[in-house]
Coordinates of C-alpha atoms and ligand atoms in Angstrom, one line a residue:
X1 CA 8.1 -7.5 -24.3
X2 CA 7.5 -5.7 -21.0
X3 CA 4.4 -5.1 -19.1
X4 CA 3.7 -1.8 -20.9
X5 CA 3.1 -3.6 -24.1
X6 CA 1.2 -6.3 -22.5
X7 CA -1.2 -4.0 -20.7
X8 CA -1.8 -1.3 -23.2
X9 CA -2.1 -3.8 -26.1
X10 CA -0.5 -1.2 -28.4
X11 CA 2.1 -1.9 -31.1
X12 CA 5.0 -0.1 -29.5
X13 CA 7.4 -1.2 -26.8
X14 CA 8.1 0.9 -23.8
X15 CA 11.5 1.9 -25.2
X16 CA 9.9 2.9 -28.6
X17 CA 7.4 4.8 -26.6
X18 CA 10.0 6.9 -24.8
X19 CA 11.6 7.6 -28.2
X20 CA 8.3 8.8 -29.5
X21 CA 7.9 10.9 -26.4
X22 CA 11.3 12.5 -26.9
X23 CA 10.6 13.2 -30.6
X24 CA 7.3 14.8 -29.6
X25 CA 9.1 16.9 -26.9
X26 CA 11.5 17.9 -29.7
X27 CA 8.6 19.0 -31.9
X28 CA 7.1 21.1 -29.2
X29 CA 10.4 22.7 -28.5
X30 CA 10.8 23.5 -32.2
X31 CA 7.2 24.9 -32.3
X32 CA 8.0 27.2 -29.4
X33 CA 11.2 29.1 -29.9
X34 CA 13.6 28.8 -27.0
X35 CA 13.2 32.4 -26.0
X36 CA 9.5 31.7 -25.4
X37 CA 10.0 29.5 -22.4
X38 CA 9.2 31.2 -19.2
X39 CA 11.9 29.2 -17.4
X40 CA 13.1 30.9 -14.4
X41 CA 10.8 33.9 -14.5
X42 CA 9.1 34.6 -11.1
X43 CA 5.3 34.3 -11.3
X44 CA 3.3 36.9 -9.4
X45 CA 0.2 34.7 -9.1
X46 CA -0.1 31.0 -8.3
X47 CA -0.7 29.2 -11.6
X48 CA -2.1 26.0 -10.1
X49 CA -5.7 27.0 -9.5
X50 CA -7.0 24.0 -11.6
X51 CA -5.5 21.6 -9.1
X52 CA -3.4 18.5 -9.7
X53 CA -4.2 14.9 -10.5
X54 CA -2.6 11.5 -11.1
X55 CA -3.7 8.6 -13.3
X56 CA -3.1 5.2 -14.9
X57 CA -1.0 3.7 -12.2
X58 CA 1.6 1.0 -13.0
X59 CA 3.6 -1.0 -10.4
X60 CA 6.5 1.3 -10.9
X61 CA 4.9 4.7 -11.8
X62 CA 2.0 6.9 -12.5
X63 CA 1.3 10.0 -14.6
X64 CA 1.2 13.3 -12.8
X65 CA -1.0 16.0 -14.2
X66 CA -1.4 19.7 -13.8
X67 CA -2.3 22.6 -15.9
X68 CA -1.1 26.2 -15.6
X69 CA -3.4 29.1 -15.7
X70 CA -2.4 30.9 -18.9
X71 CA -3.2 34.3 -17.3
X72 CA -0.5 33.6 -14.7
X73 CA 2.2 32.4 -17.1
X74 CA 1.5 34.5 -20.2
X75 CA 1.3 32.9 -23.6
X76 CA 4.7 31.3 -23.5
X77 CA 5.5 27.7 -22.7
X78 CA 6.5 27.3 -19.0
X79 CA 8.8 24.9 -17.3
X80 CA 7.3 23.1 -14.3
X81 CA 9.2 21.2 -11.7
X82 CA 7.7 18.2 -10.0
X83 CA 8.6 16.2 -6.9
X84 CA 7.4 12.8 -5.7
X85 CA 8.0 11.9 -2.0
X86 CA 7.6 8.8 0.2
X87 CA 6.0 11.0 2.9
X88 CA 3.5 13.7 3.1
X89 CA 6.0 16.2 4.5
X90 CA 8.4 15.7 1.6
X91 CA 11.3 14.7 3.8
X92 CA 12.1 11.7 1.6
X93 CA 11.9 12.9 -2.0
X94 CA 12.3 9.8 -4.3
X95 CA 11.9 11.3 -7.7
X96 CA 12.0 14.8 -9.2
X97 CA 12.0 16.2 -12.7
X98 CA 10.8 19.0 -14.9
X99 CA 8.3 19.1 -17.7
X100 CA 7.5 21.7 -20.3
X101 CA 3.9 23.0 -20.2
X102 CA 3.5 24.1 -23.8
X103 CA 1.0 26.6 -25.0
X104 CA 0.0 24.2 -27.8
X105 CA -1.4 21.8 -25.1
X106 CA -3.0 24.6 -23.1
X107 CA 0.0 24.6 -20.6
X108 CA -0.9 21.1 -19.4
X109 CA 1.7 18.8 -17.9
X110 CA 1.6 15.0 -18.1
X111 CA 4.7 13.8 -16.3
X112 CA 5.2 10.0 -16.6
X113 CA 7.1 9.1 -13.4
X114 CA 8.7 5.7 -13.1
X115 CA 11.2 4.1 -10.7
X116 CA 8.6 3.9 -7.9
X117 CA 7.9 0.9 -5.6
X118 CA 4.7 -1.1 -6.2
X119 CA 1.6 -0.9 -4.1
X120 CA 2.3 2.1 -2.0
X121 CA 1.3 5.7 -1.4
X122 CA 3.4 8.6 -2.7
X123 CA 2.9 12.4 -2.4
X124 CA 3.6 14.8 -5.2
X125 CA 3.6 18.5 -6.0
X126 CA 4.5 20.9 -8.8
X127 CA 6.5 24.1 -8.7
X128 CA 6.8 26.9 -11.3
X129 CA 8.3 30.4 -11.1
X130 CA 8.5 30.3 -7.3
X131 CA 4.9 29.1 -6.8
X132 CA 3.9 25.7 -5.6
X133 CA 0.8 23.6 -6.2
X134 CA -1.2 21.8 -3.5
X135 CA 0.2 18.5 -2.3
X136 CA -1.7 15.4 -3.5
X137 CA -1.5 11.7 -2.8
X138 CA -1.2 8.9 -5.4
X139 CA -0.7 5.2 -5.2
X140 CA 1.2 2.7 -7.4
X141 CA -0.4 -0.6 -8.6
X142 CA 0.6 -3.7 -6.8
X143 CA 3.5 -5.7 -8.3
X144 CA 2.6 -7.8 -11.4
X145 CA 2.3 -11.4 -10.2
X146 CA 1.5 -10.4 -6.6
X147 CA -1.8 -11.5 -5.0
X148 CA -3.1 -8.7 -2.9
X149 CA -5.9 -9.8 -0.6
X150 CA -7.9 -6.5 -1.0
X151 CA -8.2 -3.7 -3.5
X152 CA -10.8 -0.9 -3.4
X153 CA -12.0 1.4 -6.1
X154 CA -14.9 3.6 -6.8
X155 CA -16.6 4.5 -10.1
X156 CA -18.5 7.6 -11.2
X157 CA -20.0 9.2 -14.3
X158 CA -22.1 12.1 -15.5
X159 CA -21.2 15.3 -13.6
X160 CA -23.5 18.0 -15.0
X161 CA -22.2 21.2 -13.3
X162 CA -25.4 23.0 -14.0
X163 CA -27.6 20.3 -12.3
X164 CA -25.9 20.3 -8.9
X165 CA -23.1 20.4 -6.5
X166 CA -20.3 17.8 -6.5
X167 CA -20.8 17.1 -2.8
X168 CA -20.5 13.3 -3.3
X169 CA -16.9 13.9 -4.6
X170 CA -16.0 15.3 -1.2
X171 CA -17.4 12.1 0.5
X172 CA -15.6 10.0 -2.1
X173 CA -12.3 11.7 -1.2
X174 CA -12.7 10.4 2.3
X175 CA -13.3 6.8 1.3
X176 CA -9.7 5.7 1.0
X177 CA -10.0 3.9 -2.3
X178 CA -7.0 2.8 -4.4
X179 CA -8.3 4.2 -7.7
X180 CA -11.3 6.1 -9.0
X181 CA -12.6 5.1 -12.4
X182 CA -14.5 7.7 -14.4
X183 CA -16.9 6.3 -17.0
X184 CA -17.7 9.4 -19.0
X185 CA -19.7 12.7 -19.2
X186 CA -16.9 14.5 -17.3
X187 CA -18.3 17.7 -18.8
X188 CA -21.6 18.6 -20.5
X189 CA -21.1 20.4 -23.8
X190 CA -24.4 22.4 -23.4
X191 CA -27.3 23.0 -21.1
X192 CA -29.7 20.2 -20.5
X193 CA -33.2 21.2 -19.2
X194 CA -33.9 17.8 -17.8
X195 CA -33.2 19.3 -14.3
X196 CA -33.2 22.9 -13.0
X197 CA -30.0 24.9 -13.4
X198 CA -28.6 25.5 -10.0
X199 CA -25.2 27.0 -11.1
X200 CA -24.4 28.1 -14.6
X201 CA -21.8 27.1 -17.3
X202 CA -19.5 29.9 -18.3
X203 CA -21.1 30.0 -21.8
X204 CA -23.5 28.1 -24.1
X205 CA -22.7 25.1 -26.2
X206 CA -19.0 24.5 -26.9
X207 CA -17.5 23.7 -30.3
X208 CA -14.0 25.0 -30.5
X209 CA -10.8 24.0 -28.7
X210 CA -10.8 27.2 -26.7
X211 CA -14.5 26.7 -25.8
X212 CA -13.9 23.1 -24.6
X213 CA -10.9 24.3 -22.6
X214 CA -13.0 26.9 -20.9
X215 CA -15.7 24.3 -20.1
X216 CA -13.2 21.9 -18.6
X217 CA -11.6 24.8 -16.7
X218 CA -14.9 25.6 -15.1
X219 CA -15.5 22.0 -14.0
X220 CA -11.9 21.6 -12.8
X221 CA -12.0 24.7 -10.7
X222 CA -14.6 22.9 -8.5
X223 CA -13.0 22.3 -5.0
X224 CA -14.9 19.0 -4.4
X225 CA -13.8 17.6 -7.8
X226 CA -10.2 18.7 -7.1
X227 CA -10.4 17.0 -3.7
X228 CA -11.3 13.7 -5.3
X229 CA -8.5 14.0 -7.8
X230 CA -6.0 14.7 -5.0
X231 CA -6.4 11.5 -3.0
X232 CA -5.6 8.7 -5.5
X233 CA -5.0 8.0 -9.2
X234 CA -7.9 8.1 -11.6
X235 CA -8.6 5.8 -14.6
X236 CA -10.7 7.8 -17.1
X237 CA -12.6 7.0 -20.2
X238 CA -15.1 9.1 -22.0
X239 CA -18.7 8.9 -23.3
X240 CA -20.8 11.3 -25.4
X241 CA -20.9 14.6 -23.6
X242 CA -17.1 15.2 -23.7
X243 CA -17.8 15.8 -27.4
X244 CA -21.6 16.2 -28.1
X245 CA -24.8 14.5 -27.1
X246 CA -25.3 10.9 -28.5
X247 CA -22.5 11.0 -31.1
X248 CA -21.6 7.7 -32.7
X249 CA -18.4 7.1 -34.7
X250 CA -18.1 9.8 -37.3
X251 CA -21.8 10.8 -36.9
X252 CA -23.1 13.7 -34.9
X253 CA -26.7 13.3 -33.5
X254 CA -27.5 16.4 -35.6
X255 CA -28.1 15.1 -39.1
X256 CA -27.5 18.5 -40.6
X257 CA -23.8 18.2 -39.6
X258 CA -21.5 16.3 -42.0
X259 CA -19.1 13.7 -40.7
X260 CA -16.1 15.9 -41.7
X261 CA -17.6 18.8 -39.7
X262 CA -18.2 16.5 -36.8
X263 CA -14.7 15.1 -36.8
X264 CA -13.2 18.6 -36.7
X265 CA -15.3 19.2 -33.6
X266 CA -14.3 15.9 -32.1
X267 CA -10.6 16.7 -32.7
X268 CA -11.0 19.9 -30.6
X269 CA -13.0 18.0 -27.9
X270 CA -10.4 15.2 -27.8
X271 CA -7.5 17.6 -27.5
X272 CA -9.2 19.4 -24.6
X273 CA -10.0 16.0 -22.9
X274 CA -6.3 14.9 -23.2
X275 CA -5.1 18.3 -21.9
X276 CA -7.3 18.0 -18.8
X277 CA -7.0 14.3 -17.9
X278 CA -4.2 12.4 -16.2
X279 CA -3.6 10.3 -19.3
X280 CA -0.4 8.8 -20.6
X281 CA 1.1 9.9 -23.9
X282 CA -0.3 6.7 -25.4
X283 CA -3.6 8.6 -25.4
X284 CA -2.3 11.8 -27.0
X285 CA -5.0 12.4 -29.8
X286 CA -4.1 12.5 -33.4
X287 CA -6.8 14.8 -34.7
X288 CA -10.1 13.1 -34.1
X289 CA -8.6 9.8 -33.1
X290 CA -7.5 8.9 -29.6
X291 CA -6.3 5.6 -28.0
X292 CA -8.6 5.4 -24.9
X293 CA -9.3 1.7 -24.6
X294 CA -6.6 0.1 -22.5
X295 CA -5.9 -2.3 -19.7
X296 CA -4.6 -1.8 -16.2
X297 CA -3.5 -4.6 -13.9
X298 CA -3.5 -4.6 -10.1
X299 CA -1.5 -7.7 -9.3
X300 CA -3.3 -11.0 -10.0
X301 CA -6.3 -9.8 -8.2
X302 CA -7.9 -7.4 -10.6
X303 CA -7.6 -6.3 -14.2
X304 CA -9.5 -3.4 -15.7
X305 CA -10.4 -3.6 -19.4
X306 CA -11.3 0.0 -20.2
X307 CA -13.6 0.4 -23.2
X308 CA -14.3 3.1 -25.8
X309 CA -17.8 2.5 -27.0
X310 CA -18.2 5.9 -28.9
X311 CA -15.3 6.3 -31.2
X312 CA -15.8 3.2 -33.3
X313 CA -19.5 2.5 -33.0
X314 CA -22.0 2.3 -35.8
X315 CA -24.6 5.1 -35.9
X316 CA -27.6 4.5 -33.7
X317 CA -30.3 2.3 -35.3
X318 CA -33.8 3.3 -36.2
X319 CA -33.0 7.1 -36.1
X320 CA -31.9 7.0 -32.4
X321 CA -34.2 7.7 -29.4
X322 CA -36.3 5.2 -27.4
X323 CA -38.6 3.1 -29.6
X324 CA -39.6 -0.4 -30.7
X325 CA -36.7 -2.2 -32.3
X326 CA -36.4 -2.0 -36.1
X327 CA -34.5 -4.7 -38.1
X328 CA -31.3 -2.6 -38.1
X329 CA -30.8 -3.3 -34.3
X330 CA -30.1 -7.0 -35.2
X331 CA -27.7 -6.3 -38.1
X332 CA -24.5 -8.2 -37.3
X333 CA -22.5 -5.7 -39.4
X334 CA -23.2 -3.0 -36.8
X335 CA -20.7 -2.6 -34.0
X336 CA -20.4 -0.9 -30.6
X337 CA -16.6 -1.2 -30.2
X338 CA -15.3 -1.8 -33.7
X339 CA -13.7 -5.0 -34.9
X340 CA -10.3 -4.2 -33.6
X341 CA -11.4 -3.4 -30.1
X342 CA -13.6 -6.5 -30.0
X343 CA -10.6 -8.6 -30.8
X344 CA -8.5 -6.7 -28.2
X345 CA -11.1 -7.4 -25.5
X346 CA -11.4 -11.1 -26.4
X347 CA -7.6 -11.4 -26.3
X348 CA -7.4 -9.5 -23.1
X349 CA -10.1 -11.5 -21.3
X350 CA -8.7 -14.8 -22.5
X351 CA -5.1 -13.9 -21.7
X352 CA -5.8 -12.4 -18.2
X353 CA -4.2 -14.0 -15.2
X354 CA -6.5 -11.9 -12.8
X355 CA -9.0 -13.3 -10.4
X356 CA -11.4 -10.5 -11.3
X357 CA -11.8 -9.0 -14.8
X358 CA -13.7 -5.7 -14.6
X359 CA -14.9 -4.2 -17.9
X360 CA -15.1 -0.4 -17.6
X361 CA -18.0 0.4 -20.0
X362 CA -20.0 3.4 -20.9
X363 CA -23.7 2.6 -21.8
X364 CA -25.8 -0.1 -20.2
X365 CA -25.4 -3.6 -21.5
X366 CA -28.3 -5.4 -19.8
X367 CA -31.6 -5.1 -21.5
X368 CA -33.9 -2.4 -20.2
X369 CA -37.4 -2.8 -21.6
X370 CA -40.1 -0.3 -21.2
X371 CA -43.7 -0.1 -22.5
X372 CA -45.1 2.8 -24.4
X373 CA -48.5 2.7 -26.2
X374 CA -48.7 -1.1 -25.7
X375 CA -45.3 -1.6 -27.4
X376 CA -41.9 -2.6 -25.9
X377 CA -39.4 0.2 -26.4
X378 CA -35.6 0.3 -26.0
X379 CA -32.9 3.0 -25.9
X380 CA -31.1 3.0 -29.3
X381 CA -28.0 4.7 -27.7
X382 CA -27.4 1.7 -25.4
X383 CA -26.3 -1.9 -26.1
X384 CA -30.1 -2.5 -26.5
X385 CA -29.8 -0.8 -29.9
X386 CA -26.8 -3.0 -30.9
X387 CA -28.2 -6.5 -30.2
X388 CA -25.9 -8.4 -32.6
X389 CA -22.9 -6.7 -31.1
X390 CA -24.2 -7.4 -27.6
X391 CA -24.7 -11.1 -28.5
X392 CA -21.0 -11.3 -29.5
X393 CA -20.0 -9.7 -26.2
X394 CA -22.3 -12.1 -24.3
X395 CA -20.7 -15.1 -26.0
X396 CA -17.3 -13.8 -25.0
X397 CA -18.3 -13.3 -21.4
X398 CA -20.0 -16.8 -21.3
X399 CA -16.7 -18.5 -22.3
X400 CA -15.7 -20.6 -19.3
X401 CA -12.1 -19.6 -19.9
X402 CA -13.0 -16.0 -19.0
X403 CA -12.6 -15.6 -15.3
X404 CA -15.0 -13.7 -13.1
X405 CA -16.2 -11.0 -15.6
X406 CA -17.9 -8.0 -14.0
X407 CA -19.0 -4.9 -15.9
X408 CA -19.2 -1.4 -14.5
X409 CA -21.3 1.2 -16.4
X410 CA -22.3 4.8 -16.3
X411 CA -24.4 7.1 -18.6
X412 CA -28.0 6.4 -17.5
X413 CA -28.1 8.6 -14.4
X414 CA -29.6 5.9 -12.2
X415 CA -28.3 3.0 -10.2
X416 CA -28.8 -0.5 -11.5
X417 CA -27.6 -4.0 -10.5
X418 CA -28.3 -6.6 -13.2
X419 CA -27.3 -10.1 -14.2
X420 CA -26.1 -10.3 -17.8
X421 CA -28.1 -12.9 -19.6
X422 CA -27.6 -15.2 -22.6
X423 CA -31.2 -14.2 -23.5
X424 CA -33.0 -11.4 -21.7
X425 CA -36.4 -12.6 -22.8
X426 CA -35.8 -16.0 -21.2
X427 CA -35.2 -15.6 -17.5
X428 CA -34.1 -19.3 -17.3
X429 CA -31.2 -18.7 -19.8
X430 CA -27.7 -18.7 -18.6
X431 CA -26.3 -15.8 -16.5
X432 CA -22.9 -14.8 -18.0
X433 CA -21.8 -12.0 -15.7
X434 CA -22.8 -9.1 -13.4
X435 CA -23.3 -5.5 -14.4
X436 CA -23.1 -2.7 -11.8
X437 CA -24.4 0.6 -13.2
X438 CA -23.6 3.7 -11.3
X439 CA -25.8 6.8 -11.1
X440 CA -24.8 10.3 -12.0
X441 CA -22.7 12.6 -9.8
X442 CA -25.3 15.3 -10.4
X443 CA -27.0 14.9 -13.8
X444 CA -30.7 14.9 -13.6
X445 CA -30.8 16.9 -10.3
X446 CA -31.8 15.6 -6.9
X447 CA -33.3 12.2 -8.0
X448 CA -35.3 9.9 -5.7
X449 CA -35.5 6.5 -4.1
X450 CA -37.5 4.7 -6.8
X451 CA -38.8 1.2 -6.2
X452 CA -36.9 -1.6 -7.8
X453 CA -40.1 -3.6 -8.4
X454 CA -41.2 -0.9 -10.9
X455 CA -38.6 -2.0 -13.4
X456 CA -38.3 -5.7 -12.4
X457 CA -41.6 -6.8 -14.0
X458 CA -40.3 -6.2 -17.5
X459 CA -36.7 -6.8 -16.6
X460 CA -36.4 -9.8 -14.2
X461 CA -32.6 -9.8 -14.4
X462 CA -32.5 -6.5 -12.6
X463 CA -31.7 -6.8 -8.9
X464 CA -31.7 -3.2 -7.8
X465 CA -32.8 0.2 -9.2
X466 CA -32.4 3.5 -7.5
X467 CA -32.4 7.1 -8.8
X468 CA -30.3 8.9 -6.2
X469 CA -26.9 10.6 -7.1
X470 CA -23.5 9.5 -5.9
X471 CA -21.0 6.8 -6.7
X472 CA -20.3 3.1 -6.3
X473 CA -17.5 1.8 -4.1
X474 CA -16.2 -1.6 -4.9
X475 CA -14.2 -3.8 -2.7
X476 CA -12.3 -6.6 -4.5
X477 CA -11.1 -9.7 -2.5
X478 CA -10.0 -13.1 -3.9
X479 CA -13.3 -14.7 -2.6
X480 CA -15.8 -11.9 -3.6
X481 CA -16.4 -8.6 -5.2
X482 CA -18.7 -6.2 -3.2
X483 CA -20.4 -3.1 -4.7
X484 CA -21.7 -0.5 -2.3
X485 CA -24.1 2.1 -3.6
X486 CA -23.3 5.4 -1.9
X487 CA -25.8 8.2 -2.4
X488 CA -26.6 11.8 -1.5
X489 CA -30.2 12.8 -0.7
X490 CA -29.8 16.0 -2.7
X491 CA -27.4 17.9 -5.1
X492 CA -29.3 21.2 -5.7
X493 CA -27.7 22.7 -2.6
X494 CA -24.4 21.9 -0.9
X495 CA -23.7 19.9 2.2
X496 CA -25.6 16.6 1.6
X497 CA -24.6 13.7 3.8
X498 CA -23.6 10.3 2.2
X499 CA -25.8 7.2 2.7
X500 CA -25.6 3.6 1.6
X501 CA -28.5 2.5 -0.5
X502 CA -27.5 -1.0 -1.4
X503 CA -24.7 -3.7 -1.1
X504 CA -24.3 -6.4 -3.7
X505 CA -21.9 -9.3 -3.9
X506 CA -20.5 -11.4 -6.7
X507 CA -18.8 -14.6 -5.3
X508 CA -15.6 -16.0 -6.9
X509 CA -16.4 -18.6 -9.5
X510 CA -20.1 -17.7 -9.9
X511 CA -21.7 -15.7 -12.7
X512 CA -24.1 -12.9 -11.7
X513 CA -25.1 -11.2 -8.5
X514 CA -25.6 -13.1 -5.3
X515 CA -29.3 -13.4 -4.6
Ligands
LIG601 FE1 -24.6 11.7 -18.6
LIG602 CA1 -23.7 9.7 -21.7

C-alpha cells in the first residue's frame, strides 16, 4: 500500500484510483461527442478570468485547478494545456500535460500532477486556444519520513462577500506560508443582515447548480482571493454556507423542506464546490455525497486530519438556536462526524508518526457558555449541542498515545484561544489539547477589539477572545507550535493594514496553550 492509501484512508489504491480516473475521463469523453471539443480553436478572449489554484500537496505532486469562462470557450468541452516549472520564468519545465475541461463540470480542470520533488516550490500556468493564464506558485509537501525543522500555514474561514473586502487575503498572500487551510463558508448562499451590505451578490439565495456556479464565480473573480490562491496550495473543507445555513446531515434548517428536497440541493452545491476547489478526484461528489475528510502529511513534523462535521451529523438538538440544553444534547446516539469518520479519526491519530497532529475542524469544540434570563445558554449548532459526541472526541484526544493534538476551527466569526478540557464545568479537570479558533475573513463586518475578560468569567478555559477580521498564521517547529492572530481594523472599505492581535504557543509534549 502506498502513501496515497495511507493518507486518504480510502479503500482504493493509487493504481485503482488512476483506473477510476481513466474510466471517468472515458465517460466524459462519451458524454461529449468528439466534435464538441474545442481543441485547437483560437480563443478571442482570455478564458482564465477566475484565476488558478493548487491544492492537497503530496511529496511528489499537487492538484492544479482552473476553470474556463464558458462565454470565452462556448458550450463545448475545451482542451487545456498545463506546465509546471522549477523556476518562475519557465526556463526549466519539469512536467506538462493536457486536461479536458468538460461542460458537465462547468469547464473546470483538476490536473493531478505527480513526479515532482518533495518540499520545494514550483510554478505553473495553463494555456488554451492561444491564451495563457496567470503564473502561480505551488509547493510540494516534504518527503514522508523527513523531519523538517519548520512549516508554516495559515487558516481562514467565513468570507461573506457582501460584508466586506477581502483585504486580509492580500496580506496573507505576502506571508510566505507553505499551505493555506480553508475551514468553510467559502461562499454565502444568501444575504445575511448581521452586517451592512458593502458590495452585492449577483443574485439572491442560490439553489440550483447554475446558481451556485454563479455565486462561486462572483467570489472567485475577487483579485485579493485570487492572489492568495496563487501563492501556495490550499487544503479546503466546507461548513454550512457552501450549501445552506445550519444544515445537518440530510436535514435543512428549514423544516418545511424534506430531506429528499434538501439532498437534491446539496448535490448541486457539492458539485459546484468541487468544480471550484483545487480538490483531487477522490473528492468528486456522487450526488449529495462527497469525500471531504482526509489526511495530509508534511514529513514527520505535521499531519492534518481534515474533518467534515456537516455531512454525517445528527440534526441540531432542541430545535437549534442558542438555548439552555435539553436532554437530547447528551444523547450518545447523536453524532457530529458519523461513526465511520469517528473511527477514521481515532485510527489516524493513533497511527500518526507526526510530532504535531492538527485537526482541521469547522465549529467550535470548547464550551462557550453565555447567560440569558438567568439561564446558561449554548449554541446548538456547535459541539456544545453534541455533548456526548464531544465527550468521545475528548477521550480520544486525552489518550496519551495521541501526540500533540491541536485543533483549528472556523465558523464563529471571532478569534478564540481555548484549552480543551475533560470537563468544562470543572477548571481543575485535565486539559486534553488546544483549540485555535480563527475569525472570519469578512463575515459580520468590521468587528472590534472585544475584551477577553468578558467571556472568561463563564469560560475560564478561554485564553483569548477578539472580534476583528483576518486570519491565523501558524508556525510549526519540533519544539513548539505558535499561532499568530493577524487582523485588519476594517473590512467595509479597501486598503486596511494588517496587525498582530495575539501570539500563543503550545509546547511539544504539553496539552493546552502555554500560560
Ligand atoms: Fe460563517
Ligand atoms: Ca458556518
